[in-house]
mmCIF file of C-alpha atoms and ligand atoms in Angstrom:
data_model
loop_
_atom_site.group_PDB
_atom_site.id
_atom_site.type_symbol
_atom_site.label_atom_id
_atom_site.label_comp_id
_atom_site.label_asym_id
_atom_site.label_seq_id
_atom_site.Cartn_x
_atom_site.Cartn_y
_atom_site.Cartn_z
ATOM 1 C CA MET K 29 57.846 -23.973 76.449
ATOM 2 C CA LYS K 30 55.838 -22.354 73.661
ATOM 3 C CA ILE K 31 52.419 -21.037 74.634
ATOM 4 C CA LYS K 32 49.800 -21.507 71.934
ATOM 5 C CA THR K 33 47.141 -18.812 71.477
ATOM 6 C CA ILE K 34 43.645 -19.453 70.161
ATOM 7 C CA LYS K 35 41.871 -16.110 69.907
ATOM 8 C CA ALA K 36 38.183 -15.760 70.636
ATOM 9 C CA ARG K 37 35.934 -15.261 67.593
ATOM 10 C CA PRO K 38 34.204 -11.871 67.453
ATOM 11 C CA ASP K 39 30.927 -13.511 68.559
ATOM 12 C CA GLN K 40 32.680 -14.941 71.644
ATOM 13 C CA LEU K 41 33.833 -11.528 72.880
ATOM 14 C CA LYS K 42 32.005 -10.190 75.912
ATOM 15 C CA PRO K 43 30.665 -6.654 76.317
ATOM 16 C CA LYS K 44 32.915 -4.517 78.535
ATOM 17 C CA PRO K 45 31.284 -3.522 81.841
ATOM 18 C CA ASP K 46 30.921 0.059 83.102
ATOM 19 C CA GLU K 47 34.274 0.817 84.753
ATOM 20 C CA LYS K 48 32.541 2.811 87.474
ATOM 21 C CA LYS K 49 30.561 -0.234 88.630
ATOM 22 C CA LEU K 50 33.095 -3.047 88.546
ATOM 23 C CA GLY K 51 33.001 -4.275 92.149
ATOM 24 C CA PHE K 52 35.240 -7.270 92.813
ATOM 25 C CA GLY K 53 35.349 -10.590 90.958
ATOM 26 C CA GLN K 54 32.176 -10.179 88.943
ATOM 27 C CA TYR K 55 33.474 -9.816 85.388
ATOM 28 C CA PHE K 56 35.948 -12.003 83.529
ATOM 29 C CA ALA K 57 37.875 -11.281 80.360
ATOM 30 C CA ASP K 58 37.503 -13.080 77.022
ATOM 31 C CA HIS K 59 40.291 -15.617 77.399
ATOM 32 C CA MET K 60 41.925 -17.920 79.914
ATOM 33 C CA PHE K 61 45.254 -19.699 80.163
ATOM 34 C CA THR K 62 45.341 -23.455 80.771
ATOM 35 C CA MET K 63 48.096 -26.053 81.084
ATOM 36 C CA LYS K 64 47.832 -29.737 82.014
ATOM 37 C CA TYR K 65 50.015 -32.052 84.047
ATOM 38 C CA ARG K 66 50.414 -35.810 84.126
ATOM 39 C CA GLY K 67 53.009 -37.507 86.342
ATOM 40 C CA ALA K 68 54.720 -39.297 83.460
ATOM 41 C CA ASP K 69 54.845 -36.239 81.177
ATOM 42 C CA GLY K 70 55.073 -33.197 83.446
ATOM 43 C CA TRP K 71 53.328 -30.000 82.304
ATOM 44 C CA TYR K 72 52.061 -29.950 78.701
ATOM 45 C CA ASP K 73 49.761 -28.058 76.301
ATOM 46 C CA PRO K 74 50.076 -24.481 77.599
ATOM 47 C CA VAL K 75 47.419 -22.493 75.756
ATOM 48 C CA ILE K 76 45.608 -19.158 75.909
ATOM 49 C CA GLU K 77 42.112 -19.824 74.610
ATOM 50 C CA PRO K 78 38.582 -18.425 74.788
ATOM 51 C CA TYR K 79 37.150 -18.400 78.346
ATOM 52 C CA HIS K 80 35.159 -21.572 78.874
ATOM 53 C CA SER K 81 33.648 -23.901 81.477
ATOM 54 C CA LEU K 82 35.764 -26.779 82.715
ATOM 55 C CA GLN K 83 34.774 -30.353 82.211
ATOM 56 C CA LEU K 84 35.720 -32.544 85.167
ATOM 57 C CA ASP K 85 35.040 -36.125 86.125
ATOM 58 C CA PRO K 86 32.747 -36.206 89.204
ATOM 59 C CA THR K 87 35.585 -37.965 91.030
ATOM 60 C CA ALA K 88 38.180 -35.330 90.089
ATOM 61 C CA MET K 89 40.168 -35.291 93.315
ATOM 62 C CA CYS K 90 39.983 -31.531 93.880
ATOM 63 C CA LEU K 91 36.227 -31.911 94.355
ATOM 64 C CA HIS K 92 36.633 -34.416 97.177
ATOM 65 C CA TYR K 93 39.820 -33.723 99.077
ATOM 66 C CA GLY K 94 40.479 -30.074 98.346
ATOM 67 C CA GLN K 95 43.777 -30.399 96.518
ATOM 68 C CA GLU K 96 43.471 -26.885 95.147
ATOM 69 C CA ILE K 97 45.576 -23.736 95.462
ATOM 70 C CA PHE K 98 45.384 -20.247 94.016
ATOM 71 C CA GLU K 99 47.022 -16.829 93.800
ATOM 72 C CA GLY K 100 45.839 -13.258 93.393
ATOM 73 C CA LEU K 101 47.690 -10.374 91.751
ATOM 74 C CA LYS K 102 46.843 -7.381 89.602
ATOM 75 C CA ALA K 103 47.796 -5.585 86.392
ATOM 76 C CA TYR K 104 47.638 -1.764 86.347
ATOM 77 C CA ARG K 105 47.393 0.734 83.508
ATOM 78 C CA GLY K 106 49.837 3.647 83.681
ATOM 79 C CA THR K 107 49.124 7.197 82.539
ATOM 80 C CA ASN K 108 50.837 6.540 79.184
ATOM 81 C CA ASP K 109 48.953 3.263 78.670
ATOM 82 C CA GLU K 110 51.807 1.146 79.970
ATOM 83 C CA ILE K 111 50.766 -2.138 81.585
ATOM 84 C CA PHE K 112 52.410 -3.007 84.912
ATOM 85 C CA LEU K 113 52.447 -6.015 87.201
ATOM 86 C CA PHE K 114 53.372 -5.587 90.875
ATOM 87 C CA ARG K 115 56.010 -8.019 92.223
ATOM 88 C CA PRO K 116 54.660 -10.984 90.204
ATOM 89 C CA MET K 117 57.629 -13.214 91.087
ATOM 90 C CA GLU K 118 56.445 -13.138 94.712
ATOM 91 C CA ASN K 119 53.107 -14.641 93.688
ATOM 92 C CA ILE K 120 54.779 -17.170 91.409
ATOM 93 C CA ARG K 121 57.096 -18.365 94.185
ATOM 94 C CA ARG K 122 54.328 -18.398 96.771
ATOM 95 C CA MET K 123 52.170 -20.517 94.465
ATOM 96 C CA ASN K 124 54.984 -23.056 94.289
ATOM 97 C CA VAL K 125 55.295 -23.062 98.100
ATOM 98 C CA SER K 126 51.543 -23.754 98.223
ATOM 99 C CA ALA K 127 51.978 -26.516 95.622
ATOM 100 C CA ALA K 128 54.744 -28.195 97.643
ATOM 101 C CA ARG K 129 52.636 -28.142 100.843
ATOM 102 C CA LEU K 130 49.715 -29.826 99.058
ATOM 103 C CA CYS K 131 51.896 -32.354 97.171
ATOM 104 C CA MET K 132 51.135 -30.660 93.855
ATOM 105 C CA PRO K 133 53.698 -30.144 91.063
ATOM 106 C CA PRO K 134 55.558 -26.829 90.838
ATOM 107 C CA VAL K 135 55.167 -24.628 87.759
ATOM 108 C CA ASP K 136 58.406 -23.453 86.160
ATOM 109 C CA GLU K 137 58.841 -19.782 87.130
ATOM 110 C CA THR K 138 59.716 -18.704 83.588
ATOM 111 C CA VAL K 139 56.726 -20.480 82.055
ATOM 112 C CA PHE K 140 54.443 -18.996 84.736
ATOM 113 C CA LEU K 141 55.700 -15.441 84.138
ATOM 114 C CA ASP K 142 55.505 -15.910 80.353
ATOM 115 C CA ALA K 143 51.915 -17.107 80.710
ATOM 116 C CA LEU K 144 51.012 -14.058 82.842
ATOM 117 C CA ARG K 145 52.706 -11.665 80.455
ATOM 118 C CA GLN K 146 51.227 -13.051 77.232
ATOM 119 C CA PHE K 147 47.782 -13.535 78.729
ATOM 120 C CA VAL K 148 47.545 -10.035 80.232
ATOM 121 C CA LEU K 149 48.842 -8.440 77.021
ATOM 122 C CA LEU K 150 46.250 -10.305 74.961
ATOM 123 C CA GLU K 151 43.599 -8.962 77.386
ATOM 124 C CA LYS K 152 45.144 -5.492 77.496
ATOM 125 C CA GLU K 153 41.829 -3.847 76.622
ATOM 126 C CA TRP K 154 40.393 -5.347 79.830
ATOM 127 C CA VAL K 155 42.875 -3.432 82.026
ATOM 128 C CA PRO K 156 40.657 -0.560 83.253
ATOM 129 C CA ARG K 157 41.369 3.107 82.641
ATOM 130 C CA GLU K 158 39.278 4.304 85.590
ATOM 131 C CA LYS K 159 41.384 5.671 88.458
ATOM 132 C CA GLY K 160 42.095 3.045 91.101
ATOM 133 C CA ALA K 161 40.637 0.183 89.043
ATOM 134 C CA SER K 162 42.821 -2.714 87.877
ATOM 135 C CA LEU K 163 42.811 -6.150 86.280
ATOM 136 C CA TYR K 164 42.673 -8.874 88.930
ATOM 137 C CA ILE K 165 44.483 -12.076 87.944
ATOM 138 C CA ARG K 166 43.652 -15.443 89.495
ATOM 139 C CA PRO K 167 46.104 -18.321 88.852
ATOM 140 C CA THR K 168 44.655 -21.610 90.133
ATOM 141 C CA MET K 169 45.777 -25.249 90.281
ATOM 142 C CA ILE K 170 43.406 -28.184 90.811
ATOM 143 C CA ALA K 171 43.830 -31.956 91.036
ATOM 144 C CA THR K 172 41.906 -33.465 88.121
ATOM 145 C CA GLU K 173 42.720 -37.176 88.389
ATOM 146 C CA ALA K 174 39.539 -39.250 88.632
ATOM 147 C CA ALA K 175 40.029 -41.404 91.744
ATOM 148 C CA LEU K 176 38.593 -41.705 95.234
ATOM 149 C CA GLY K 177 41.559 -42.964 97.237
ATOM 150 C CA VAL K 178 43.116 -40.258 99.402
ATOM 151 C CA HIS K 179 46.549 -39.690 97.856
ATOM 152 C CA PRO K 180 48.266 -36.927 95.882
ATOM 153 C CA ALA K 181 46.703 -36.886 92.406
ATOM 154 C CA ASP K 182 48.690 -37.768 89.308
ATOM 155 C CA GLU K 183 46.928 -35.241 87.064
ATOM 156 C CA TYR K 184 46.439 -31.479 87.443
ATOM 157 C CA LEU K 185 45.100 -28.457 85.641
ATOM 158 C CA PHE K 186 46.736 -25.056 86.034
ATOM 159 C CA PHE K 187 44.629 -22.180 84.784
ATOM 160 C CA ILE K 188 44.648 -18.396 84.937
ATOM 161 C CA VAL K 189 41.592 -16.183 84.589
ATOM 162 C CA CYS K 190 41.422 -12.420 84.941
ATOM 163 C CA GLY K 191 38.852 -9.672 85.147
ATOM 164 C CA PRO K 192 38.543 -5.951 85.839
ATOM 165 C CA VAL K 193 37.937 -4.873 89.456
ATOM 166 C CA GLY K 194 36.923 -1.496 90.790
ATOM 167 C CA ALA K 195 38.687 1.011 92.981
ATOM 168 C CA TYR K 196 38.228 -0.472 96.434
ATOM 169 C CA TYR K 197 37.505 2.875 98.018
ATOM 170 C CA ALA K 198 34.962 4.239 95.577
ATOM 171 C CA HIS K 199 33.551 6.387 98.396
ATOM 172 C CA GLY K 200 36.719 7.487 100.175
ATOM 173 C CA PHE K 201 39.260 5.700 102.321
ATOM 174 C CA GLY K 202 36.705 4.272 104.736
ATOM 175 C CA PRO K 203 37.529 2.257 107.879
ATOM 176 C CA THR K 204 36.219 -1.274 108.424
ATOM 177 C CA LYS K 205 34.824 -2.876 111.567
ATOM 178 C CA ILE K 206 36.455 -6.100 112.659
ATOM 179 C CA TYR K 207 35.276 -8.900 114.907
ATOM 180 C CA VAL K 208 37.742 -10.910 116.963
ATOM 181 C CA SER K 209 36.810 -14.574 116.803
ATOM 182 C CA ASP K 210 37.196 -16.169 120.192
ATOM 183 C CA ASP K 211 36.101 -19.692 119.257
ATOM 184 C CA CYS K 212 36.817 -20.398 115.568
ATOM 185 C CA VAL K 213 40.414 -20.576 114.362
ATOM 186 C CA ARG K 214 41.802 -20.128 110.858
ATOM 187 C CA ALA K 215 45.059 -22.048 110.982
ATOM 188 C CA ALA K 216 46.919 -24.222 113.471
ATOM 189 C CA PRO K 217 50.695 -24.690 113.731
ATOM 190 C CA GLY K 218 51.759 -27.363 111.254
ATOM 191 C CA GLY K 219 48.658 -26.792 109.118
ATOM 192 C CA THR K 220 48.213 -24.921 105.845
ATOM 193 C CA GLY K 221 47.747 -21.347 107.095
ATOM 194 C CA HIS K 222 50.912 -20.118 105.368
ATOM 195 C CA VAL K 223 49.731 -21.161 101.891
ATOM 196 C CA LYS K 224 46.834 -20.136 99.651
ATOM 197 C CA ALA K 225 44.994 -23.455 99.817
ATOM 198 C CA ALA K 226 41.280 -23.341 98.924
ATOM 199 C CA GLY K 227 40.265 -25.300 102.030
ATOM 200 C CA ASN K 228 41.476 -22.517 104.336
ATOM 201 C CA TYR K 229 38.776 -20.232 102.964
ATOM 202 C CA ALA K 230 35.962 -22.778 103.250
ATOM 203 C CA ALA K 231 36.950 -23.189 106.916
ATOM 204 C CA SER K 232 36.802 -19.427 107.482
ATOM 205 C CA LEU K 233 33.261 -18.830 106.205
ATOM 206 C CA TYR K 234 31.419 -19.751 109.386
ATOM 207 C CA ALA K 235 33.175 -17.167 111.570
ATOM 208 C CA SER K 236 32.813 -14.585 108.778
ATOM 209 C CA ARG K 237 29.088 -15.183 108.740
ATOM 210 C CA ILE K 238 28.849 -14.679 112.498
ATOM 211 C CA ALA K 239 30.885 -11.478 112.198
ATOM 212 C CA GLY K 240 28.594 -10.299 109.386
ATOM 213 C CA GLU K 241 25.483 -11.006 111.449
ATOM 214 C CA MET K 242 26.981 -8.914 114.259
ATOM 215 C CA GLY K 243 27.517 -6.032 111.810
ATOM 216 C CA TYR K 244 31.249 -6.468 111.251
ATOM 217 C CA THR K 245 33.139 -6.560 107.950
ATOM 218 C CA GLN K 246 35.920 -9.023 108.735
ATOM 219 C CA VAL K 247 37.137 -11.537 111.284
ATOM 220 C CA LEU K 248 40.350 -10.957 113.200
ATOM 221 C CA TRP K 249 41.843 -14.391 113.826
ATOM 222 C CA LEU K 250 43.764 -15.302 116.959
ATOM 223 C CA ASP K 251 46.337 -18.082 117.259
ATOM 224 C CA ALA K 252 44.948 -21.618 117.489
ATOM 225 C CA ARG K 253 47.068 -22.746 120.427
ATOM 226 C CA GLU K 254 46.256 -20.122 123.066
ATOM 227 C CA ASN K 255 43.555 -18.003 121.461
ATOM 228 C CA ARG K 256 45.633 -15.072 122.582
ATOM 229 C CA TYR K 257 47.870 -13.688 119.828
ATOM 230 C CA VAL K 258 46.707 -11.674 116.833
ATOM 231 C CA GLU K 259 47.262 -13.460 113.485
ATOM 232 C CA GLU K 260 45.507 -11.847 110.533
ATOM 233 C CA VAL K 261 42.216 -10.360 109.479
ATOM 234 C CA GLY K 262 39.969 -12.037 106.903
ATOM 235 C CA THR K 263 42.185 -12.567 103.872
ATOM 236 C CA SER K 264 44.546 -9.748 104.823
ATOM 237 C CA ASN K 265 47.501 -9.251 107.132
ATOM 238 C CA ILE K 266 47.173 -6.864 110.095
ATOM 239 C CA PHE K 267 49.227 -3.951 111.410
ATOM 240 C CA PHE K 268 48.856 -1.907 114.623
ATOM 241 C CA ALA K 269 50.584 1.437 115.194
ATOM 242 C CA ILE K 270 51.350 1.410 118.939
ATOM 243 C CA GLY K 271 53.357 4.271 120.374
ATOM 244 C CA ASP K 272 56.118 4.935 117.850
ATOM 245 C CA GLN K 273 56.118 1.400 116.475
ATOM 246 C CA LEU K 274 54.277 -0.300 113.650
ATOM 247 C CA VAL K 275 53.659 -3.847 114.898
ATOM 248 C CA THR K 276 52.664 -6.864 112.793
ATOM 249 C CA PRO K 277 52.638 -10.566 113.741
ATOM 250 C CA PRO K 278 55.656 -12.560 112.511
ATOM 251 C CA LEU K 279 55.378 -15.210 109.783
ATOM 252 C CA GLY K 280 55.422 -18.417 111.744
ATOM 253 C CA GLY K 281 53.610 -20.966 109.597
ATOM 254 C CA THR K 282 50.031 -19.964 110.440
ATOM 255 C CA ILE K 283 49.991 -16.584 108.688
ATOM 256 C CA LEU K 284 49.863 -15.998 104.937
ATOM 257 C CA PRO K 285 53.043 -14.174 103.861
ATOM 258 C CA GLY K 286 51.278 -11.350 102.034
ATOM 259 C CA VAL K 287 53.071 -9.519 99.231
ATOM 260 C CA THR K 288 51.350 -6.336 100.432
ATOM 261 C CA ARG K 289 52.472 -7.066 104.018
ATOM 262 C CA ASP K 290 56.073 -7.348 102.861
ATOM 263 C CA SER K 291 55.734 -4.194 100.742
ATOM 264 C CA VAL K 292 54.282 -2.223 103.681
ATOM 265 C CA ILE K 293 57.077 -3.394 106.006
ATOM 266 C CA LYS K 294 59.755 -2.317 103.510
ATOM 267 C CA LEU K 295 58.060 0.934 102.526
ATOM 268 C CA ALA K 296 57.341 1.940 106.145
ATOM 269 C CA ALA K 297 60.971 1.265 107.100
ATOM 270 C CA HIS K 298 62.052 3.323 104.060
ATOM 271 C CA LEU K 299 59.860 6.195 105.326
ATOM 272 C CA GLY K 300 61.601 6.008 108.693
ATOM 273 C CA VAL K 301 58.865 4.163 110.580
ATOM 274 C CA ASN K 302 60.015 1.744 113.263
ATOM 275 C CA VAL K 303 58.532 -1.621 112.168
ATOM 276 C CA ASP K 304 58.425 -4.541 114.599
ATOM 277 C CA GLU K 305 57.449 -8.072 113.542
ATOM 278 C CA ARG K 306 56.541 -9.687 116.822
ATOM 279 C CA ARG K 307 53.865 -11.600 118.631
ATOM 280 C CA LEU K 308 51.093 -9.311 119.777
ATOM 281 C CA ALA K 309 48.549 -10.450 122.373
ATOM 282 C CA MET K 310 44.971 -9.258 122.006
ATOM 283 C CA THR K 311 45.164 -8.061 125.621
ATOM 284 C CA GLU K 312 48.091 -5.819 124.652
ATOM 285 C CA VAL K 313 45.988 -4.323 121.846
ATOM 286 C CA ILE K 314 43.104 -3.633 124.248
ATOM 287 C CA THR K 315 45.446 -2.133 126.873
ATOM 288 C CA ALA K 316 46.981 0.119 124.210
ATOM 289 C CA ILE K 317 43.511 1.255 123.129
ATOM 290 C CA GLU K 318 42.561 2.005 126.736
ATOM 291 C CA LYS K 319 45.811 3.861 127.428
ATOM 292 C CA GLY K 320 45.470 5.801 124.188
ATOM 293 C CA THR K 321 48.778 4.541 122.734
ATOM 294 C CA LEU K 322 47.163 2.607 119.886
ATOM 295 C CA ARG K 323 47.153 5.217 117.154
ATOM 296 C CA GLU K 324 45.762 3.254 114.235
ATOM 297 C CA ALA K 325 45.267 -0.211 112.753
ATOM 298 C CA PHE K 326 45.006 -1.418 109.184
ATOM 299 C CA ALA K 327 44.868 -4.604 107.140
ATOM 300 C CA THR K 328 46.894 -5.258 103.970
ATOM 301 C CA GLY K 329 46.163 -7.367 100.875
ATOM 302 C CA THR K 330 46.191 -7.221 97.083
ATOM 303 C CA ALA K 331 42.468 -6.507 96.719
ATOM 304 C CA ALA K 332 42.198 -3.386 98.924
ATOM 305 C CA VAL K 333 45.952 -2.703 99.358
ATOM 306 C CA ILE K 334 45.363 -1.049 102.759
ATOM 307 C CA SER K 335 42.177 -1.227 104.711
ATOM 308 C CA PRO K 336 42.014 0.955 107.840
ATOM 309 C CA VAL K 337 40.293 -0.505 110.905
ATOM 310 C CA GLY K 338 37.948 1.842 112.758
ATOM 311 C CA ARG K 339 36.293 -0.490 115.255
ATOM 312 C CA ILE K 340 37.188 -3.755 116.872
ATOM 313 C CA TYR K 341 34.863 -6.123 118.739
ATOM 314 C CA TYR K 342 36.414 -8.370 121.371
ATOM 315 C CA ARG K 343 34.672 -10.357 124.110
ATOM 316 C CA ASP K 344 31.339 -8.523 124.214
ATOM 317 C CA ARG K 345 32.766 -5.034 123.784
ATOM 318 C CA GLU K 346 33.387 -2.728 120.885
ATOM 319 C CA TYR K 347 36.474 -0.508 120.918
ATOM 320 C CA LEU K 348 37.093 2.532 118.752
ATOM 321 C CA ILE K 349 40.443 2.946 117.031
ATOM 322 C CA ASN K 350 41.558 6.485 116.153
ATOM 323 C CA GLU K 351 37.983 7.606 116.940
ATOM 324 C CA GLY K 352 36.739 5.339 114.183
ATOM 325 C CA ASN K 353 38.725 7.073 111.466
ATOM 326 C CA ALA K 354 41.342 6.017 108.936
ATOM 327 C CA GLY K 355 44.835 6.804 110.228
ATOM 328 C CA ALA K 356 47.437 9.063 108.658
ATOM 329 C CA LEU K 357 50.034 6.302 108.277
ATOM 330 C CA ALA K 358 47.529 3.966 106.563
ATOM 331 C CA GLU K 359 46.626 6.719 104.130
ATOM 332 C CA LYS K 360 50.253 7.630 103.439
ATOM 333 C CA LEU K 361 51.259 3.995 102.780
ATOM 334 C CA TYR K 362 48.178 3.473 100.632
ATOM 335 C CA ASN K 363 48.959 6.458 98.419
ATOM 336 C CA GLU K 364 52.637 5.577 98.084
ATOM 337 C CA ILE K 365 51.944 1.958 97.100
ATOM 338 C CA LEU K 366 49.279 2.967 94.570
ATOM 339 C CA GLN K 367 51.685 5.432 92.994
ATOM 340 C CA ILE K 368 54.301 2.717 92.626
ATOM 341 C CA GLN K 369 51.724 0.316 91.167
ATOM 342 C CA TYR K 370 50.384 2.809 88.620
ATOM 343 C CA GLY K 371 53.804 4.170 87.699
ATOM 344 C CA THR K 372 53.278 7.721 88.956
ATOM 345 C CA ARG K 373 56.307 7.762 91.259
ATOM 346 C CA GLU K 374 59.765 6.282 91.154
ATOM 347 C CA ASP K 375 60.065 2.761 92.423
ATOM 348 C CA PRO K 376 63.194 2.495 94.594
ATOM 349 C CA PHE K 377 62.451 -1.165 95.332
ATOM 350 C CA GLY K 378 62.116 -2.468 91.765
ATOM 351 C CA TRP K 379 58.605 -3.777 92.477
ATOM 352 C CA ARG K 380 56.925 -2.597 89.298
ATOM 353 C CA MET K 381 57.313 -4.783 86.214
ATOM 354 C CA GLN K 382 56.352 -3.162 82.944
ATOM 355 C CA ILE K 383 55.042 -5.769 80.516
ATOM 356 C CA GLY K 384 53.516 -3.588 77.823
HETATM 357 C C1 PLP P 19 46.059 -13.520 100.024
HETATM 358 C C2 PLP P 19 46.010 -13.393 101.488
HETATM 359 C C3 PLP P 19 46.637 -12.333 102.185
HETATM 360 C C4 PLP P 19 47.247 -11.147 101.498
HETATM 361 O O1 PLP P 19 48.272 -11.468 100.627
HETATM 362 P P1 PLP P 19 48.691 -10.444 99.468
HETATM 363 O O2 PLP P 19 49.815 -11.141 98.799
HETATM 364 O O3 PLP P 19 49.090 -9.193 100.147
HETATM 365 O O4 PLP P 19 47.500 -10.268 98.608
HETATM 366 C C5 PLP P 19 46.623 -12.360 103.569
HETATM 367 N N1 PLP P 19 46.024 -13.348 104.247
HETATM 368 C C6 PLP P 19 45.396 -14.367 103.617
HETATM 369 C C7 PLP P 19 44.752 -15.424 104.415
HETATM 370 C C8 PLP P 19 45.363 -14.410 102.225
HETATM 371 O O5 PLP P 19 44.736 -15.400 101.604
#
């Protein structure tokens, strides 16, 4: 499939923001990729074109029934101006798992990767040079058919936008405070917790707001059935270092299979850490904190890579983890993964893909 490119006119180009003040998801590059789908024709008209607003019928089905999925990955600039992606095939495959769960059409893996490659290279100047900054890429698929009956749509739009994001830890590798939600749940068995479906995030906002009002950064979700087992934190996966083990909940249909989670599991094992994917009750976490065997905790995701947890609030009490500090293992894994992403160390896993 040949991707057409329509370059922005000079007057359509946006000013580049200050790379020291990027934040997350505030600036978008000059172009976007779009491709349409109709049941009878499949995918058609792949094009990279100037960034623009979408025009949708008010009854476009994504607006009513949430048939919408997305992905998140990054492009990194190496010291010799190389451009790297990190394990993009994982995002491509996960997007197609999300599509299947929401009765949406899959995107051919080769076309998807080609679109990413050509799009990011066209926007190469938007890949930041500032240390720790990167180009965040957001592939998205929405149901565009104009109809109000509840059924899988016959028409879709796949688009990719991207924009520069800042170093997550502009002021050092700081720990977050997390709030364990005892009443709201994120995902139930048989639901859509294992895919990046837009509706999951709408459903999570209420508990996040409560956590925020209590002074916490993120929500730690427990399982929907018993409200007992740790699942994930915000839009990240969670790890606890207990005794000599690094424990993370298993993928069982309610947890998003994070690319960073998988990378941390493989890298930690490679470094000789004993990693255990198993169910972990919140009571076990609290007991380990009280006995002093819980050494550290951290969350993993593309945006922050590794986010150490310093405090945890559960049932009217706040507990300190590692005296409220970032742990040594979190910091080690963070540095190793960043070095692989930016091309400053060898990559024994073949995770880095150089595209330019
Ligand atoms: C995206 C996401 C993650 C992290 O996945 P990565 O591939 O590591 O970015 C974890 N949990 C949820 C709910 C997510 O949406």
